[in-house]
Amino acid sequence: MRVGIPRALLYYQYYPAWKTFFEELGAEVVVSPPTTQAMLAEGSARVVADTCLPVKVFLGHVLSLVDKCDRIFIPAVRSVEKKVYNCSKFLGLPDMTKAVIPEAPPLLEVDIDVNEGKSRLYQSIYAMGRSINWNPFKVRQAGLAAWQAYLDYRELMSGSKLTPPEALAGMYGTAEKEPEVTRTGPARVKGTVALIGHPYLIYDEYINHRLIRRLEQSGNRIVTPEMVATPELKSAIAEITGGAYWTYEEEVVGAGGHYLQSGADGVIGIMAFGCGPDSLMMDMVRRHSVGLGSTPFMCLTLEEHTAEAGVVTRLEAFTDMIYRRKKKDRAVCV
Ligand code: SF4
């Protein structure tokens, strides 16, 4: 059986776990290629205009897999932490996909909701595993191996300060066709810029107009949420909001709070136009940056009509400002 995995939304967080799980069960994993203009246009054509950009991209990836696999894996991730909730788009992703892409092969669905208790969660994963391999011991073994692959992946990123595409390239080589594996960093570092936001915005080079490469080519070192250990992200959230409400708040509020206080000369928040959770979370980070008054913060909102020239202009203006601040600080110290 060939299992298709769209290279979008939660792919950057969980791909090693998913790949391990399906391969342990004897399936072949097929990943959609990096996002293209055609994929975005095809995904957008299936939904109303108000749908957020990452979901349109996701549907484009599903469409690109339609004739390349026997099943497509689309989890409904409701909650991965008790009393912390995910955006409604993730909850309805399998149903939305079936409704707007009726020609898609059957989906492999699983409900991830830790609020329902561990046994319900295990049953849900087990039921999906049994639909691929009847052997219950194999399914259990695949689940354990997937969890270990996830932990190794997180450890690799935070321990070695790697972005998800770099870590994936390190783990699986060029076979995964990661677009950003040749990141070498600038020859002379003029400043350190932290990018905060969801991985499906930060690492999709098509929708963010090659943000990381551009910043590095103009002399910046880039740091991202995955490079910060979980306890530090959680303590930053506790300081800013008192406790997480949204799943993946660590990528926005946690990383924002951390980098505003240490490790960066400037922080850029990346969000999608029309995203409810992010508009709240980014505003909290912005307010926190104003309160601290130490590290500059800029929010960059992406949508399908975002012009490359507009992104470049805003990046240049922001980085020029942080270089000037650095120079001024050095002059005061002297
Ligand atoms: S969190 Fe925002 S960008 Fe992500 S899927 Fe939900 S609405 Fe879209």
XYZ file of N, CA and C in Angstrom, residues 77-217:
423
model
N -6.269 16.658 14.211
C -5.553 16.912 15.473
C -6.334 17.949 16.283
N -7.037 17.455 17.297
C -7.867 18.359 18.108
C -7.064 18.951 19.267
N -6.299 18.103 19.936
C -5.550 18.599 21.087
C -4.383 17.654 21.366
N -3.202 18.221 21.590
C -2.049 17.386 21.935
C -1.586 17.671 23.366
N -2.355 18.515 24.063
C -2.034 18.843 25.452
C -3.357 19.112 26.161
N -3.488 18.649 27.380
C -4.782 18.783 28.083
C -5.239 20.232 28.174
N -6.502 20.446 27.818
C -7.160 21.764 27.891
C -6.457 22.830 27.046
N -5.773 22.387 26.013
C -5.170 23.310 25.048
C -5.746 22.900 23.697
N -6.332 23.848 22.966
C -7.146 23.475 21.811
C -6.566 23.954 20.494
N -6.866 23.170 19.459
C -6.320 23.484 18.137
C -7.305 24.336 17.348
N -6.793 24.974 16.326
C -7.605 25.773 15.414
C -8.651 24.857 14.744
N -9.839 25.374 14.525
C -10.939 24.546 14.002
C -10.631 23.943 12.623
N -9.715 24.581 11.880
C -9.397 24.055 10.539
C -8.770 22.654 10.645
N -7.970 22.451 11.703
C -7.327 21.141 11.867
C -8.334 20.069 12.258
N -9.338 20.485 13.032
C -10.342 19.523 13.488
C -11.137 18.962 12.310
N -11.438 19.850 11.363
C -12.306 19.422 10.266
C -11.574 19.049 8.998
N -10.250 18.924 9.096
C -9.458 18.723 7.868
C -9.862 17.483 7.053
N -10.052 16.302 7.679
C -10.446 15.139 6.862
C -11.806 15.356 6.193
N -12.781 15.902 6.951
C -14.119 16.105 6.381
C -14.088 17.143 5.264
N -13.337 18.217 5.495
C -13.247 19.254 4.465
C -12.618 18.681 3.187
N -11.576 17.878 3.370
C -10.880 17.321 2.197
C -11.818 16.418 1.403
N -12.567 15.579 2.125
C -13.485 14.663 1.413
C -14.559 15.452 0.671
N -15.011 16.558 1.281
C -16.096 17.334 0.667
C -15.626 18.062 -0.593
N -14.417 18.608 -0.547
C -13.998 19.448 -1.693
C -13.123 18.698 -2.699
N -12.587 17.525 -2.304
C -11.794 16.735 -3.262
C -12.386 15.319 -3.303
N -13.583 15.170 -3.893
C -14.226 13.850 -3.871
C -13.440 12.788 -4.634
N -12.564 13.226 -5.549
C -11.797 12.251 -6.334
C -10.577 11.707 -5.566
N -10.346 12.204 -4.337
C -9.178 11.741 -3.557
C -9.333 10.269 -3.201
N -8.237 9.520 -3.137
C -8.327 8.129 -2.675
C -8.836 8.104 -1.229
N -9.252 6.925 -0.723
C -9.743 6.875 0.666
C -8.721 7.466 1.633
N -9.223 8.143 2.652
C -8.307 8.767 3.614
C -7.978 7.812 4.747
N -6.767 7.958 5.280
C -6.406 7.305 6.539
C -6.605 8.366 7.594
N -7.602 8.186 8.435
C -7.948 9.226 9.411
C -7.640 8.756 10.820
N -7.284 9.714 11.650
C -7.106 9.398 13.068
C -7.443 10.653 13.865
N -8.168 10.471 14.985
C -8.499 11.597 15.864
C -7.456 11.690 16.954
N -6.776 12.818 17.034
C -5.800 13.016 18.109
C -6.392 14.020 19.084
N -6.795 13.532 20.258
C -7.376 14.423 21.268
C -7.036 13.861 22.647
N -6.038 14.445 23.285
C -5.593 13.901 24.571
C -6.622 14.143 25.681
N -7.557 15.082 25.453
C -8.597 15.332 26.466
C -9.530 14.141 26.625
N -9.579 13.284 25.615
C -10.447 12.103 25.671
C -9.806 10.962 26.465
N -8.580 11.140 26.882
C -7.894 10.101 27.659
C -6.962 9.272 26.773
N -5.951 8.691 27.465
C -4.924 7.944 26.735
C -5.487 6.734 26.005
N -6.400 6.001 26.671
C -6.844 4.745 26.046
C -7.614 5.027 24.756
N -8.407 6.090 24.743
C -9.151 6.464 23.532
C -8.163 6.827 22.406
N -7.106 7.549 22.802
C -6.102 7.968 21.818
C -5.403 6.736 21.215
N -4.987 5.811 22.102
C -4.316 4.606 21.612
C -5.245 3.791 20.712
N -6.526 3.705 21.101
C -7.491 2.943 20.286
C -7.600 3.530 18.886
N -7.626 4.861 18.851
C -7.775 5.556 17.568
C -6.565 5.260 16.652
N -5.363 5.337 17.238
C -4.146 5.067 16.457
C -4.097 3.584 16.063
N -4.481 2.736 17.017
C -4.473 1.284 16.786
C -5.422 0.913 15.639
N -6.623 1.520 15.650
C -7.614 1.200 14.604
C -7.065 1.583 13.221
N -6.394 2.738 13.161
C -5.839 3.139 11.867
C -4.731 2.161 11.448
N -3.872 1.789 12.416
C -2.777 0.856 12.106
C -3.299 -0.481 11.613
N -4.382 -0.984 12.260
C -4.942 -2.290 11.866
C -5.519 -2.257 10.453
N -5.891 -1.056 9.975
C -6.434 -0.988 8.607
C -5.316 -1.165 7.577
N -4.050 -1.123 8.035
C -2.922 -1.341 7.116
C -2.297 -2.708 7.353
N -2.164 -3.086 8.623
C -1.517 -4.348 8.972
C -2.331 -5.021 10.085
N -2.790 -6.225 9.846
C -3.684 -6.903 10.798
C -2.986 -7.314 12.084
N -1.638 -7.386 12.063
C -0.896 -7.908 13.213
C -0.855 -6.890 14.371
N -1.522 -7.148 15.505
C -1.583 -6.159 16.591
C -0.212 -5.841 17.186
N 0.709 -6.850 17.185
C 2.045 -6.582 17.739
C 2.810 -5.608 16.851
N 2.625 -5.771 15.552
C 3.272 -4.860 14.592
C 2.764 -3.436 14.795
N 1.450 -3.317 15.034
C 0.866 -1.980 15.195
C 1.434 -1.315 16.464
N 1.530 -2.099 17.530
C 2.080 -1.554 18.783
C 3.539 -1.123 18.586
N 4.294 -2.006 17.915
C 5.717 -1.724 17.651
C 5.855 -0.459 16.790
N 4.960 -0.324 15.793
C 5.013 0.847 14.908
C 4.721 2.125 15.687
N 3.749 2.040 16.621
C 3.403 3.204 17.439
C 4.574 3.635 18.306
N 5.246 2.656 18.929
C 6.390 2.982 19.795
C 7.553 3.565 18.982
N 7.799 2.961 17.817
C 8.900 3.448 16.962
C 8.606 4.869 16.466
N 7.333 5.146 16.168
C 6.946 6.479 15.685
C 7.176 7.524 16.780
N 6.811 7.174 18.017
C 6.996 8.100 19.139
C 8.483 8.396 19.331
N 9.314 7.346 19.244
C 10.750 7.536 19.401
C 11.310 8.418 18.272
N 10.815 8.203 17.053
C 11.286 9.011 15.910
C 10.930 10.478 16.126
N 9.754 10.712 16.705
C 9.331 12.097 16.983
C 10.264 12.736 18.019
N 10.558 11.995 19.104
C 11.436 12.530 20.148
C 12.835 12.807 19.594
N 13.351 11.882 18.769
C 14.690 12.064 18.184
C 14.733 13.309 17.302
N 13.663 13.500 16.548
C 13.578 14.646 15.631
C 13.592 15.963 16.426
N 12.782 16.026 17.500
C 12.736 17.240 18.334
C 14.098 17.503 18.968
N 14.716 16.442 19.444
C 16.013 16.566 20.106
C 17.074 17.055 19.112
N 17.015 16.525 17.900
C 17.976 16.920 16.868
C 17.846 18.417 16.567
N 16.607 18.895 16.464
C 16.412 20.312 16.123
C 16.834 21.234 17.256
N 16.396 20.931 18.494
C 16.744 21.858 19.581
C 18.206 21.687 19.994
N 18.724 20.448 19.965
C 20.119 20.219 20.387
C 21.121 20.762 19.386
N 20.877 20.563 18.085
C 21.843 20.984 17.061
C 21.453 22.289 16.391
N 20.400 22.948 16.877
C 19.934 24.233 16.322
C 19.670 24.118 14.823
N 18.802 23.178 14.486
C 18.469 22.959 13.075
C 17.020 23.316 12.812
N 16.750 23.756 11.589
C 15.362 23.963 11.178
C 14.791 22.591 10.787
N 13.465 22.458 10.709
C 12.900 21.160 10.296
C 13.440 20.676 8.936
N 13.513 21.522 7.890
C 14.042 20.991 6.625
C 15.478 20.485 6.753
N 16.293 21.175 7.567
C 17.678 20.712 7.762
C 17.704 19.380 8.507
N 16.866 19.284 9.546
C 16.832 18.030 10.312
C 16.330 16.884 9.432
N 15.300 17.149 8.621
C 14.760 16.088 7.755
C 15.803 15.655 6.727
N 16.531 16.639 6.192
C 17.580 16.296 5.218
C 18.675 15.462 5.889
N 18.994 15.804 7.143
C 19.991 15.040 7.893
C 19.523 13.615 8.156
N 18.233 13.463 8.412
C 17.713 12.133 8.754
C 17.478 11.265 7.520
N 17.010 11.889 6.444
C 16.602 11.078 5.289
C 17.351 11.407 4.001
N 18.311 12.330 4.045
C 19.069 12.667 2.856
C 18.229 13.447 1.865
N 18.648 13.454 0.628
C 17.986 14.280 -0.375
C 16.731 13.620 -0.916
N 16.464 12.370 -0.500
C 15.301 11.664 -1.027
C 14.004 12.407 -0.739
N 14.005 13.213 0.348
C 12.776 13.920 0.705
C 12.588 15.201 -0.099
N 13.574 15.525 -0.976
C 13.484 16.715 -1.836
C 13.205 17.988 -1.038
N 13.840 18.097 0.114
C 13.644 19.306 0.896
C 14.259 20.493 0.173
N 13.512 21.585 0.014
C 14.028 22.689 -0.765
C 15.117 23.506 -0.088
N 15.225 23.378 1.241
C 16.094 24.317 1.921
C 17.283 23.652 2.612
N 17.771 22.566 2.028
C 18.781 21.788 2.725
C 20.182 22.367 2.618
N 20.384 23.307 1.716
C 21.739 23.799 1.495
C 22.019 25.094 2.252
N 21.231 25.360 3.291
C 21.425 26.576 4.062
C 22.838 26.597 4.649
N 23.604 27.592 4.321
C 24.985 27.617 4.800
C 25.216 28.735 5.799
N 24.267 29.672 5.890
C 24.446 30.802 6.788
C 25.294 31.863 6.125
N 25.173 33.109 6.591
C 25.909 34.199 5.968
C 27.407 34.129 6.263
N 28.233 34.664 5.336
C 29.675 34.656 5.547
C 30.038 35.581 6.705
N 29.406 36.775 6.743
C 29.675 37.710 7.845
C 28.328 38.096 8.461
N 28.177 37.825 9.739
C 26.868 38.035 10.375
C 26.709 39.493 10.785
N 25.654 40.134 10.208
C 25.387 41.534 10.571
C 24.379 41.602 11.722
N 23.516 40.577 11.798
C 22.513 40.582 12.862
C 21.873 39.216 12.976
N 21.210 38.968 14.121
C 20.486 37.697 14.297
C 18.993 37.989 14.295
N 18.300 37.334 13.386
C 16.856 37.561 13.258
C 16.119 36.287 13.657
N 15.155 36.427 14.574
C 14.327 35.274 14.972
C 13.049 35.288 14.141
N 12.708 34.140 13.573
C 11.437 33.999 12.871
C 10.512 33.207 13.774
N 9.333 33.747 14.049
C 8.376 32.993 14.865
C 7.097 32.774 14.057
N 6.403 31.692 14.350
C 5.189 31.371 13.606
C 5.137 29.882 13.355
N 4.116 29.457 12.621
C 3.952 28.027 12.372
C 4.918 27.549 11.294
N 5.426 26.332 11.441
C 6.404 25.819 10.461
C 5.868 25.813 9.030
N 4.543 25.624 8.870
C 4.009 25.571 7.499
C 4.048 26.940 6.825
N 4.325 27.999 7.586
C 4.531 29.319 6.974
C 6.023 29.632 6.858
N 6.776 29.302 7.902
C 8.206 29.660 7.912
C 9.009 28.844 6.892
N 8.627 27.576 6.685
C 9.478 26.706 5.846
C 8.918 26.416 4.465
N 7.772 26.963 4.131
C 7.257 26.772 2.766
C 7.795 27.927 1.933
N 8.830 27.635 1.168
C 9.535 28.691 0.441
C 8.674 29.378 -0.612
N 7.683 28.676 -1.128
C 6.872 29.300 -2.168
C 5.983 30.384 -1.555
N 5.318 30.063 -0.445
C 4.383 31.056 0.082
C 5.067 32.180 0.852
N 6.298 31.950 1.346
C 6.940 33.070 2.071
C 8.022 33.764 1.236
N 8.068 33.462 -0.046
C 9.019 34.111 -0.971
C 10.471 33.942 -0.505
N 10.831 32.755 -0.141
C 12.207 32.378 0.226
C 12.787 33.294 1.319
N 11.982 33.463 2.333
C 12.312 34.373 3.428
C 13.671 34.071 4.078
N 13.890 32.795 4.428
C 15.118 32.451 5.156
C 16.345 32.708 4.283
N 16.274 32.265 3.023
C 17.426 32.482 2.127
C 17.724 33.968 1.967
N 16.664 34.764 1.772
C 16.854 36.207 1.572
C 17.547 36.835 2.774
N 17.055 36.488 3.961
C 17.635 37.091 5.166
C 19.087 36.651 5.338
N 19.364 35.386 5.040
C 20.744 34.911 5.191
C 21.658 35.541 4.161
N 21.157 35.671 2.931
C 22.005 36.250 1.882
C 22.340 37.710 2.182
